[in-house]
Coordinates of C-alpha atoms and ligand atoms in Angstrom, one line a residue:
X1 CA -28.5 -19.2 -0.3
X2 CA -24.9 -20.3 0.2
X3 CA -22.0 -17.9 -0.4
X4 CA -20.8 -19.7 -3.5
X5 CA -17.3 -18.6 -4.6
X6 CA -15.7 -19.9 -7.8
X7 CA -12.1 -20.7 -7.0
X8 CA -9.3 -21.5 -9.4
X9 CA -6.2 -22.0 -7.3
X10 CA -3.1 -21.6 -9.5
X11 CA -0.6 -21.1 -6.6
X12 CA -1.8 -24.3 -4.9
X13 CA -0.9 -26.1 -8.1
X14 CA 2.8 -25.1 -7.8
X15 CA 5.2 -27.5 -6.2
X16 CA 4.7 -28.4 -2.5
X17 CA 7.8 -26.4 -1.5
X18 CA 5.9 -23.2 -2.2
X19 CA 3.5 -23.5 0.7
X20 CA 2.1 -25.5 3.6
X21 CA -1.4 -26.8 3.5
X22 CA -3.2 -25.6 6.7
X23 CA -6.7 -25.0 7.9
X24 CA -7.8 -21.7 9.5
X25 CA -8.4 -21.9 13.2
X26 CA -12.1 -21.5 14.2
X27 CA -13.4 -18.4 15.9
X28 CA -15.7 -19.1 18.8
X29 CA -18.1 -16.2 18.3
X30 CA -17.6 -14.5 15.0
X31 CA -19.3 -11.2 14.3
X32 CA -19.3 -9.3 11.0
X33 CA -17.8 -5.8 11.6
X34 CA -17.7 -4.7 8.0
X35 CA -18.3 -6.1 4.5
X36 CA -17.1 -4.5 1.3
X37 CA -20.1 -5.2 -0.8
X38 CA -18.9 -3.5 -3.9
X39 CA -15.7 -5.6 -3.8
X40 CA -17.6 -8.8 -3.2
X41 CA -19.6 -8.1 -6.4
X42 CA -16.4 -7.4 -8.3
X43 CA -15.3 -10.9 -7.2
X44 CA -18.7 -12.3 -8.3
X45 CA -19.5 -13.2 -4.7
X46 CA -23.1 -12.5 -3.6
X47 CA -22.7 -9.9 -0.8
X48 CA -26.0 -10.9 0.8
X49 CA -24.8 -14.5 1.2
X50 CA -21.4 -13.4 2.4
X51 CA -23.1 -11.2 5.1
X52 CA -25.3 -14.2 6.1
X53 CA -24.5 -17.0 8.5
X54 CA -22.7 -19.2 6.0
X55 CA -20.6 -16.3 4.7
X56 CA -19.7 -15.3 8.2
X57 CA -18.3 -18.8 8.9
X58 CA -16.0 -18.5 5.9
X59 CA -14.8 -15.0 6.8
X60 CA -14.0 -16.1 10.4
X61 CA -12.2 -19.3 9.2
X62 CA -14.8 -21.6 10.8
X63 CA -15.7 -23.2 7.5
X64 CA -13.7 -23.5 4.3
X65 CA -15.7 -22.6 1.2
X66 CA -16.1 -25.3 -1.4
X67 CA -13.2 -25.0 -3.9
X68 CA -10.9 -23.3 -1.6
X69 CA -7.5 -24.9 -0.9
X70 CA -6.1 -23.2 2.2
X71 CA -2.3 -22.7 2.2
X72 CA 0.3 -20.6 4.0
X73 CA 2.9 -19.5 1.5
X74 CA 6.6 -19.7 2.0
X75 CA 8.8 -16.6 1.7
X76 CA 12.0 -15.2 3.0
X77 CA 12.9 -11.5 3.4
X78 CA 15.3 -8.8 4.5
X79 CA 13.9 -7.3 7.7
X80 CA 15.5 -3.9 8.4
X81 CA 18.4 -5.0 6.2
X82 CA 18.9 -8.4 7.8
X83 CA 18.1 -11.5 5.8
X84 CA 15.8 -14.1 7.3
X85 CA 15.7 -17.2 5.1
X86 CA 12.3 -18.4 6.3
X87 CA 9.4 -16.1 7.1
X88 CA 6.2 -17.1 5.3
X89 CA 2.6 -16.5 6.1
X90 CA 2.6 -16.8 9.9
X91 CA -0.7 -15.3 10.5
X92 CA -2.4 -15.4 7.1
X93 CA -4.0 -18.2 5.1
X94 CA -4.6 -18.0 1.4
X95 CA -8.0 -19.6 0.7
X96 CA -7.6 -19.5 -3.0
X97 CA -8.0 -17.4 -6.2
X98 CA -11.0 -15.9 -7.8
X99 CA -11.4 -14.5 -11.3
X100 CA -13.3 -11.3 -11.0
X101 CA -15.8 -9.6 -13.3
X102 CA -12.9 -7.8 -14.9
X103 CA -11.2 -11.1 -15.7
X104 CA -8.4 -10.4 -13.2
X105 CA -7.3 -13.2 -10.9
X106 CA -7.2 -12.3 -7.3
X107 CA -6.1 -14.0 -4.0
X108 CA -8.6 -14.2 -1.2
X109 CA -6.6 -14.4 2.1
X110 CA -7.6 -14.5 5.7
X111 CA -5.3 -12.5 7.9
X112 CA -5.3 -13.3 11.6
X113 CA -6.9 -16.8 11.3
X114 CA -4.5 -18.8 13.4
X115 CA -1.1 -20.5 13.5
X116 CA 0.6 -21.9 10.5
X117 CA 3.9 -23.8 10.1
X118 CA 5.5 -20.3 9.5
X119 CA 4.2 -18.8 12.8
X120 CA 7.5 -19.2 14.7
X121 CA 6.7 -17.7 18.1
X122 CA 3.7 -15.8 16.9
X123 CA 0.1 -16.7 17.8
X124 CA -1.2 -16.3 14.2
X125 CA -3.8 -13.9 15.4
X126 CA -4.7 -10.3 14.7
X127 CA -6.1 -7.6 17.0
X128 CA -9.1 -5.6 16.0
X129 CA -7.3 -2.2 15.9
X130 CA -4.7 -3.2 13.3
X131 CA -7.4 -5.0 11.2
X132 CA -9.5 -1.8 11.2
X133 CA -6.4 0.3 10.3
X134 CA -5.6 -1.9 7.3
X135 CA -9.2 -1.8 6.2
X136 CA -9.4 2.0 6.4
X137 CA -6.0 2.7 4.9
X138 CA -6.0 0.1 2.1
X139 CA -9.5 1.1 1.0
X140 CA -8.5 4.8 1.1
X141 CA -5.5 4.0 -1.1
X142 CA -7.7 2.3 -3.6
X143 CA -10.0 5.3 -3.7
X144 CA -7.0 7.5 -4.2
X145 CA -6.2 5.4 -7.3
X146 CA -3.1 3.8 -5.8
X147 CA -2.4 0.1 -6.5
X148 CA -3.1 -1.8 -3.3
X149 CA -4.4 -4.9 -1.7
X150 CA -8.1 -4.5 -0.7
X151 CA -10.2 -5.3 2.3
X152 CA -13.2 -7.5 1.7
X153 CA -14.3 -7.9 5.3
X154 CA -13.4 -7.6 8.9
X155 CA -14.9 -9.9 11.6
X156 CA -14.2 -10.1 15.3
X157 CA -13.6 -13.6 16.5
X158 CA -15.0 -13.5 20.1
X159 CA -11.5 -14.3 21.3
X160 CA -9.0 -12.1 22.9
X161 CA -5.4 -11.8 21.8
X162 CA -2.5 -11.0 24.0
X163 CA -0.5 -8.0 23.0
X164 CA 1.0 -5.3 25.3
X165 CA -2.5 -5.8 26.8
X166 CA -5.5 -8.0 26.0
X167 CA -7.3 -7.0 22.9
X168 CA -10.3 -8.2 20.9
X169 CA -9.2 -10.6 18.1
X170 CA -10.2 -10.1 14.5
X171 CA -9.7 -11.4 11.0
X172 CA -9.3 -9.4 7.9
X173 CA -10.3 -10.9 4.6
X174 CA -7.8 -9.5 2.1
X175 CA -7.8 -9.4 -1.6
X176 CA -4.7 -8.9 -3.8
X177 CA -3.8 -9.6 -7.4
X178 CA -1.3 -11.9 -5.7
X179 CA 0.6 -12.1 -2.4
X180 CA 3.9 -12.9 -4.1
X181 CA 6.7 -10.8 -2.6
X182 CA 10.3 -10.0 -3.4
X183 CA 10.9 -12.3 -0.4
X184 CA 9.2 -15.2 -2.2
X185 CA 11.9 -15.1 -4.8
X186 CA 14.5 -14.7 -2.1
X187 CA 13.2 -17.9 -0.4
X188 CA 14.2 -20.1 -3.4
X189 CA 17.3 -18.1 -4.4
X190 CA 18.7 -18.5 -0.9
X191 CA 18.2 -22.3 -1.2
X192 CA 19.9 -22.4 -4.6
X193 CA 16.6 -24.0 -5.8
X194 CA 16.8 -22.7 -9.4
X195 CA 14.0 -25.0 -10.6
X196 CA 11.5 -23.5 -8.2
X197 CA 12.8 -20.0 -8.9
X198 CA 12.0 -20.6 -12.6
X199 CA 8.6 -22.0 -11.8
X200 CA 7.9 -18.9 -9.6
X201 CA 9.1 -16.5 -12.3
X202 CA 7.0 -18.2 -14.9
X203 CA 4.0 -18.1 -12.6
X204 CA 4.5 -14.4 -12.0
X205 CA 4.9 -13.6 -15.7
X206 CA 1.8 -15.6 -16.6
X207 CA -0.2 -13.9 -13.8
X208 CA 1.1 -10.3 -13.8
X209 CA 3.4 -9.6 -16.7
X210 CA 1.9 -11.4 -19.7
X211 CA 3.8 -9.2 -22.2
X212 CA 7.1 -10.4 -20.7
X213 CA 6.4 -13.9 -22.0
X214 CA 6.9 -12.7 -25.5
X215 CA 10.0 -10.7 -24.9
X216 CA 13.4 -11.9 -26.2
X217 CA 14.5 -12.3 -22.6
X218 CA 11.4 -12.9 -20.5
X219 CA 13.1 -12.8 -17.1
X220 CA 14.9 -9.6 -17.9
X221 CA 11.5 -8.2 -19.1
X222 CA 9.9 -9.4 -15.8
X223 CA 12.6 -7.6 -13.8
X224 CA 12.3 -4.4 -15.9
X225 CA 8.5 -4.3 -15.5
X226 CA 8.6 -5.0 -11.7
X227 CA 11.1 -2.1 -11.4
X228 CA 8.9 0.2 -13.4
X229 CA 5.7 -0.6 -11.5
X230 CA 7.5 -0.3 -8.1
X231 CA 9.0 3.1 -9.1
X232 CA 5.6 4.4 -10.1
X233 CA 4.0 3.0 -6.9
X234 CA 6.5 4.7 -4.6
X235 CA 6.0 7.9 -6.5
X236 CA 2.3 7.6 -5.9
X237 CA 2.9 7.1 -2.2
X238 CA 5.0 10.3 -2.0
X239 CA 2.5 12.3 -3.8
X240 CA -0.2 11.6 -1.1
X241 CA 2.2 11.7 1.9
X242 CA 2.0 7.9 2.6
X243 CA 4.6 6.2 4.7
X244 CA 4.5 2.4 4.5
X245 CA 6.6 2.0 7.7
X246 CA 8.0 -1.4 7.2
X247 CA 9.3 -1.8 3.6
X248 CA 11.0 -5.1 4.3
X249 CA 11.5 -7.2 1.1
X250 CA 8.8 -9.6 2.4
X251 CA 6.4 -6.7 2.4
X252 CA 7.0 -5.7 -1.2
X253 CA 4.6 -7.2 -3.8
X254 CA 6.1 -8.1 -7.1
X255 CA 2.7 -7.2 -8.7
X256 CA 3.4 -3.5 -7.7
X257 CA 0.6 -3.2 -5.1
X258 CA 0.9 -1.7 -1.7
X259 CA 0.8 -4.6 0.7
X260 CA 1.1 -5.3 4.4
X261 CA -0.3 -2.3 6.2
X262 CA 1.3 -2.5 9.6
X263 CA 2.7 0.7 11.1
X264 CA 1.8 2.7 8.0
X265 CA 0.6 6.3 8.3
X266 CA 0.2 9.5 6.4
X267 CA 2.1 12.6 7.3
X268 CA 0.3 15.8 8.2
X269 CA 3.0 18.6 8.2
X270 CA 5.4 18.0 5.3
X271 CA 8.8 16.7 6.5
X272 CA 10.7 14.1 4.4
X273 CA 12.3 12.7 7.6
X274 CA 8.9 11.7 9.0
X275 CA 8.9 8.3 10.6
X276 CA 6.0 7.0 12.6
X277 CA 6.8 3.3 13.3
X278 CA 8.0 2.6 16.8
X279 CA 10.4 -0.1 15.5
X280 CA 12.0 2.0 12.8
X281 CA 14.6 3.5 15.2
X282 CA 17.0 4.7 12.5
X283 CA 14.5 6.1 10.1
X284 CA 15.3 3.5 7.4
X285 CA 11.7 3.7 6.2
X286 CA 11.2 7.4 6.6
X287 CA 8.9 9.1 4.1
X288 CA 11.7 10.5 1.9
X289 CA 13.8 7.4 2.1
X290 CA 11.2 5.2 0.4
X291 CA 12.5 5.5 -3.2
X292 CA 16.0 4.5 -2.0
X293 CA 14.6 1.6 -0.1
X294 CA 12.5 0.4 -3.0
X295 CA 15.6 0.5 -5.1
X296 CA 17.5 -1.5 -2.4
X297 CA 14.7 -4.1 -2.3
X298 CA 14.6 -4.4 -6.1
X299 CA 18.3 -5.0 -6.0
X300 CA 17.6 -8.0 -3.7
X301 CA 15.0 -9.2 -6.3
X302 CA 17.5 -8.8 -9.1
X303 CA 20.1 -10.8 -7.2
X304 CA 17.6 -13.5 -6.6
X305 CA 16.8 -13.6 -10.4
X306 CA 20.5 -13.9 -11.4
X307 CA 20.4 -17.6 -12.2
X308 CA 17.6 -16.9 -14.6
X309 CA 19.0 -13.8 -16.3
X310 CA 21.9 -15.5 -18.1
X311 CA 23.9 -18.7 -17.9
X312 CA 27.1 -16.8 -17.5
X313 CA 27.3 -15.2 -14.0
X314 CA 29.0 -12.0 -15.2
X315 CA 26.5 -11.5 -18.0
X316 CA 23.7 -12.0 -15.5
X317 CA 25.1 -9.4 -13.2
X318 CA 25.5 -6.9 -16.0
X319 CA 21.9 -7.5 -17.1
X320 CA 20.7 -7.0 -13.5
X321 CA 22.8 -3.8 -13.2
X322 CA 21.3 -2.4 -16.4
X323 CA 17.8 -3.1 -15.3
X324 CA 18.4 -1.6 -11.8
X325 CA 19.9 1.5 -13.3
X326 CA 16.5 2.3 -14.7
X327 CA 14.8 2.6 -11.4
X328 CA 15.6 6.3 -10.8
X329 CA 14.1 7.1 -14.1
X330 CA 10.9 5.1 -13.5
X331 CA 10.5 6.8 -10.1
X332 CA 11.4 10.3 -11.2
X333 CA 9.2 10.2 -14.3
X334 CA 6.1 9.3 -12.3
X335 CA 7.0 11.6 -9.4
X336 CA 7.6 14.6 -11.6
X337 CA 4.4 14.0 -13.7
X338 CA 2.5 13.7 -10.4
X339 CA 4.0 16.9 -9.0
X340 CA 3.2 18.8 -12.2
X341 CA -0.4 17.6 -12.0
X342 CA -0.6 18.7 -8.3
X343 CA 0.6 22.2 -9.3
X344 CA -1.8 22.5 -12.2
X345 CA 0.9 22.4 -14.9
X346 CA -0.2 20.5 -18.0
X347 CA 2.9 21.1 -20.1
X348 CA 6.3 19.7 -19.2
X349 CA 9.0 22.4 -18.9
X350 CA 12.5 22.7 -17.8
X351 CA 12.6 23.9 -14.2
X352 CA 9.3 22.3 -13.1
X353 CA 11.0 20.0 -10.6
X354 CA 12.9 22.9 -9.2
X355 CA 9.7 24.8 -8.8
X356 CA 8.0 21.9 -7.0
X357 CA 11.0 21.3 -4.9
X358 CA 11.1 25.0 -3.8
X359 CA 7.5 24.7 -2.6
X360 CA 8.3 21.4 -0.8
X361 CA 11.4 23.0 0.9
X362 CA 9.3 26.0 2.0
X363 CA 6.6 23.6 3.3
X364 CA 9.2 21.6 5.3
X365 CA 10.8 24.7 6.8
X366 CA 7.4 26.0 7.8
X367 CA 5.6 22.8 8.9
X368 CA 2.9 23.3 6.3
X369 CA 0.3 20.6 6.1
X370 CA 1.0 18.5 3.0
X371 CA -2.6 17.6 2.0
X372 CA -4.2 21.0 2.7
X373 CA -1.4 23.0 1.0
X374 CA -2.0 21.2 -2.3
X375 CA -5.7 21.1 -1.9
X376 CA -5.8 24.9 -1.3
X377 CA -3.6 25.5 -4.3
X378 CA -6.5 24.3 -6.4
X379 CA -8.5 27.4 -5.7
X380 CA -5.5 29.6 -5.7
X381 CA -4.6 28.5 -9.2
X382 CA -7.8 30.2 -10.4
X383 CA -8.0 33.1 -8.0
X384 CA -5.2 34.6 -5.9
X385 CA -7.9 35.7 -3.4
X386 CA -7.6 32.2 -2.1
X387 CA -4.0 32.8 -1.1
X388 CA -5.0 33.9 2.4
X389 CA -6.0 30.4 3.4
X390 CA -2.8 29.0 2.0
X391 CA -0.4 31.4 3.6
X392 CA -2.0 30.5 6.9
X393 CA -0.6 27.0 6.6
X394 CA 3.0 28.3 6.8
X395 CA 4.6 29.3 10.0
X396 CA 6.0 32.2 8.2
X397 CA 3.3 33.1 5.6
X398 CA 5.7 35.1 3.5
X399 CA 7.5 31.9 2.6
X400 CA 4.4 31.0 0.5
X401 CA 4.3 34.4 -1.2
X402 CA 7.8 34.2 -2.6
X403 CA 7.0 30.9 -4.2
X404 CA 3.5 31.8 -5.4
X405 CA 4.9 34.6 -7.5
X406 CA 7.1 32.1 -9.3
X407 CA 4.3 29.6 -9.7
X408 CA 1.9 32.2 -11.2
X409 CA 4.5 33.3 -13.7
X410 CA 4.8 29.7 -14.8
X411 CA 1.0 29.2 -15.0
X412 CA 0.8 32.4 -17.0
X413 CA 3.4 31.1 -19.5
X414 CA 1.2 28.1 -20.0
X415 CA -2.1 30.0 -20.3
X416 CA -5.3 28.0 -20.3
X417 CA -8.6 28.2 -18.5
X418 CA -8.4 28.8 -14.7
X419 CA -11.6 26.9 -13.9
X420 CA -10.5 23.9 -15.9
X421 CA -7.1 24.0 -14.2
X422 CA -8.7 24.1 -10.8
X423 CA -11.0 21.2 -11.6
X424 CA -8.1 19.1 -12.8
X425 CA -6.1 19.9 -9.7
X426 CA -9.0 18.9 -7.5
X427 CA -8.9 15.4 -9.1
X428 CA -5.3 14.8 -8.0
X429 CA -5.0 16.7 -4.8
X430 CA -7.2 14.9 -2.2
X431 CA -9.2 16.8 0.3
X432 CA -8.9 13.8 2.7
X433 CA -6.4 11.2 3.5
X434 CA -6.6 8.8 6.5
X435 CA -5.1 11.2 9.0
X436 CA -3.6 9.7 12.1
X437 CA -5.9 11.4 14.6
X438 CA -9.0 10.3 12.5
X439 CA -7.8 6.7 12.2
X440 CA -6.9 6.5 15.9
X441 CA -10.2 8.0 16.9
X442 CA -12.1 5.5 14.8
X443 CA -10.1 2.5 16.1
X444 CA -10.3 3.7 19.7
X445 CA -14.1 4.0 19.6
X446 CA -14.4 0.5 18.1
X447 CA -11.9 -1.3 20.4
X448 CA -12.7 0.5 23.7
X449 CA -16.4 1.1 23.3
X450 CA -17.6 -1.3 20.5
X451 CA -18.7 1.8 18.7
X452 CA -18.1 1.5 15.0
X453 CA -19.9 4.7 14.0
X454 CA -16.8 6.7 13.5
X455 CA -15.1 3.9 11.6
X456 CA -18.1 3.8 9.2
X457 CA -18.2 7.6 8.8
X458 CA -14.5 7.8 8.1
X459 CA -14.5 5.0 5.7
X460 CA -17.4 6.6 3.9
X461 CA -15.6 9.9 3.6
X462 CA -12.4 8.2 2.5
X463 CA -14.3 6.6 -0.4
X464 CA -14.5 10.0 -2.1
X465 CA -11.2 11.6 -1.2
X466 CA -11.3 14.3 -3.9
X467 CA -14.6 15.7 -2.7
X468 CA -15.5 17.6 0.4
X469 CA -18.9 16.5 1.6
X470 CA -20.9 18.5 4.1
X471 CA -21.8 15.5 6.2
X472 CA -18.1 14.8 6.8
X473 CA -17.2 18.4 7.6
X474 CA -14.7 18.1 10.4
X475 CA -12.6 15.5 8.6
X476 CA -11.2 18.0 6.2
X477 CA -9.7 20.3 8.9
X478 CA -6.1 20.7 10.0
X479 CA -5.3 18.1 12.6
X480 CA -4.8 19.0 16.2
X481 CA -1.1 19.5 17.0
X482 CA 0.1 16.0 17.1
X483 CA 3.7 15.6 18.2
X484 CA 5.5 12.3 18.3
X485 CA 2.8 10.2 16.8
X486 CA 3.8 6.5 16.9
X487 CA 2.4 3.5 15.1
X488 CA 2.9 -0.2 16.0
X489 CA 3.3 -3.4 14.0
X490 CA 1.3 -6.5 14.8
X491 CA -1.7 -6.8 12.5
Ligands
AMP501 P1 5.2 -8.2 8.9 O1 4.6 -7.6 10.0 O2 4.3 -8.3 7.7 O3 6.5 -7.6 8.5 O4 5.5 -9.7 9.3 C1 6.8 -10.3 9.4 C2 6.7 -11.8 9.6 O5 6.2 -12.1 10.9 C3 5.7 -12.6 8.6 O6 6.3 -13.8 8.3 C4 4.5 -12.7 9.4 O7 3.7 -13.8 9.0 C5 5.0 -13.0 10.8 N1 4.1 -12.6 11.9 C6 3.8 -11.3 12.3 N2 2.9 -11.3 13.3 C7 2.6 -12.6 13.5 C8 1.8 -13.3 14.5 N3 1.0 -12.6 15.3 N4 1.8 -14.6 14.5 C9 2.5 -15.3 13.6 N5 3.3 -14.8 12.7 C10 3.4 -13.4 12.6
MG502 MG1 4.4 -8.9 6.0

């Protein structure tokens, strides 16, 4: 059987200035490391065929599946605040689009499959470690219910790539509702190419924001909706302790999905100033700075859209300002709703944010583990006997006691069934996130010893993040004291 894939490539039908046609570079000795069978089925691709010899050739870039139209897309972007007018897919090739079983159109992209006209000085390659990191973290995000690109497969190429040292090369097959970025809009805006800008906006509306097409001002509606989705997305990140690490405008999807997992990581002890990325020297992309940066990036999107928002420049600026002013509301609403759920509060009351903030402040002052604090609150909501395990997470355990009294008063005001509350809290407070030491351990075993067992186990555990399963016992524990953890770019 061949791995038949039904492509329908709407992006490749856009004008030639949107992309460069390019073929993936072949891999000398491809080997399948991991296939996401469930995702293949959602995409109506036969997983058996994809795991077979013909499928492996596609996943490695050695053969282009029938119906695919490989392109590298053009985009610009602000990297750490500085504008670069031409970035584009330097190490990724979009094979085409597939309509899934759910009727949703998705991109299938190979990441790490060779040079493109956008590679600049890069080799267009990816190393196995970052490919596995993206696989683990993006699939974990999906299981946590957070919008994200997905990992369809990881293959090793049989080639080495030169980084700080020589590493095994790999290709990640990535799936996204689209790979259109804020930087894609910036690309055309910077060139003053309003016609292309309009074609791009129309494409994005048709693909992601169908309701906007019927609005009185479709481009304003598009901007509003991107702002709303991005606000909600960043709130969801904060609620699980996720740090993207490199929120450049070229790494922000206009579809509202988490995209481009480079130096991303989850924090263990709660500290809003947490930064892991080695290149983020000034903490621009620190955990607690992410809402501000999302707003900054959306401002760049709004600027790019100005020519479409109104004929009159002043009117366009006023419209953009109005839309951007709604970002804090979009973020705060989602963040506060999420915090309430994490604390087991089902009614909205004045003072809820202050109550949550008080806990977070005490956690920060006492280096309390973010994930475990909230997870252990689940049991404590039903039975104060569970407090002992919670207190132990705080350097000064009495810091918890003071807050818990306030919290219990608030829970009592609301009333309700303790067991039901605990169950609801367990559905929003994960027992497991891809902790740095676990991800590093899995990557190291794979890269240094070709041992993928830990990767498989961790991935399996991460698929059910709200459940502690006995087979995965050690994963749910506090991490060993990790100081100065650093992550690196270079997928
Ligand atoms: P990112 O790491 O996603 O922020 O990438 C920034 C830009 O650098 C994008 O245009 C990438 O395509 C490009 N890039 C990153 N790594 C490579 C590489 N190894 N070869 C070619 N281009 C790359
Ligand atoms: Mg990128």
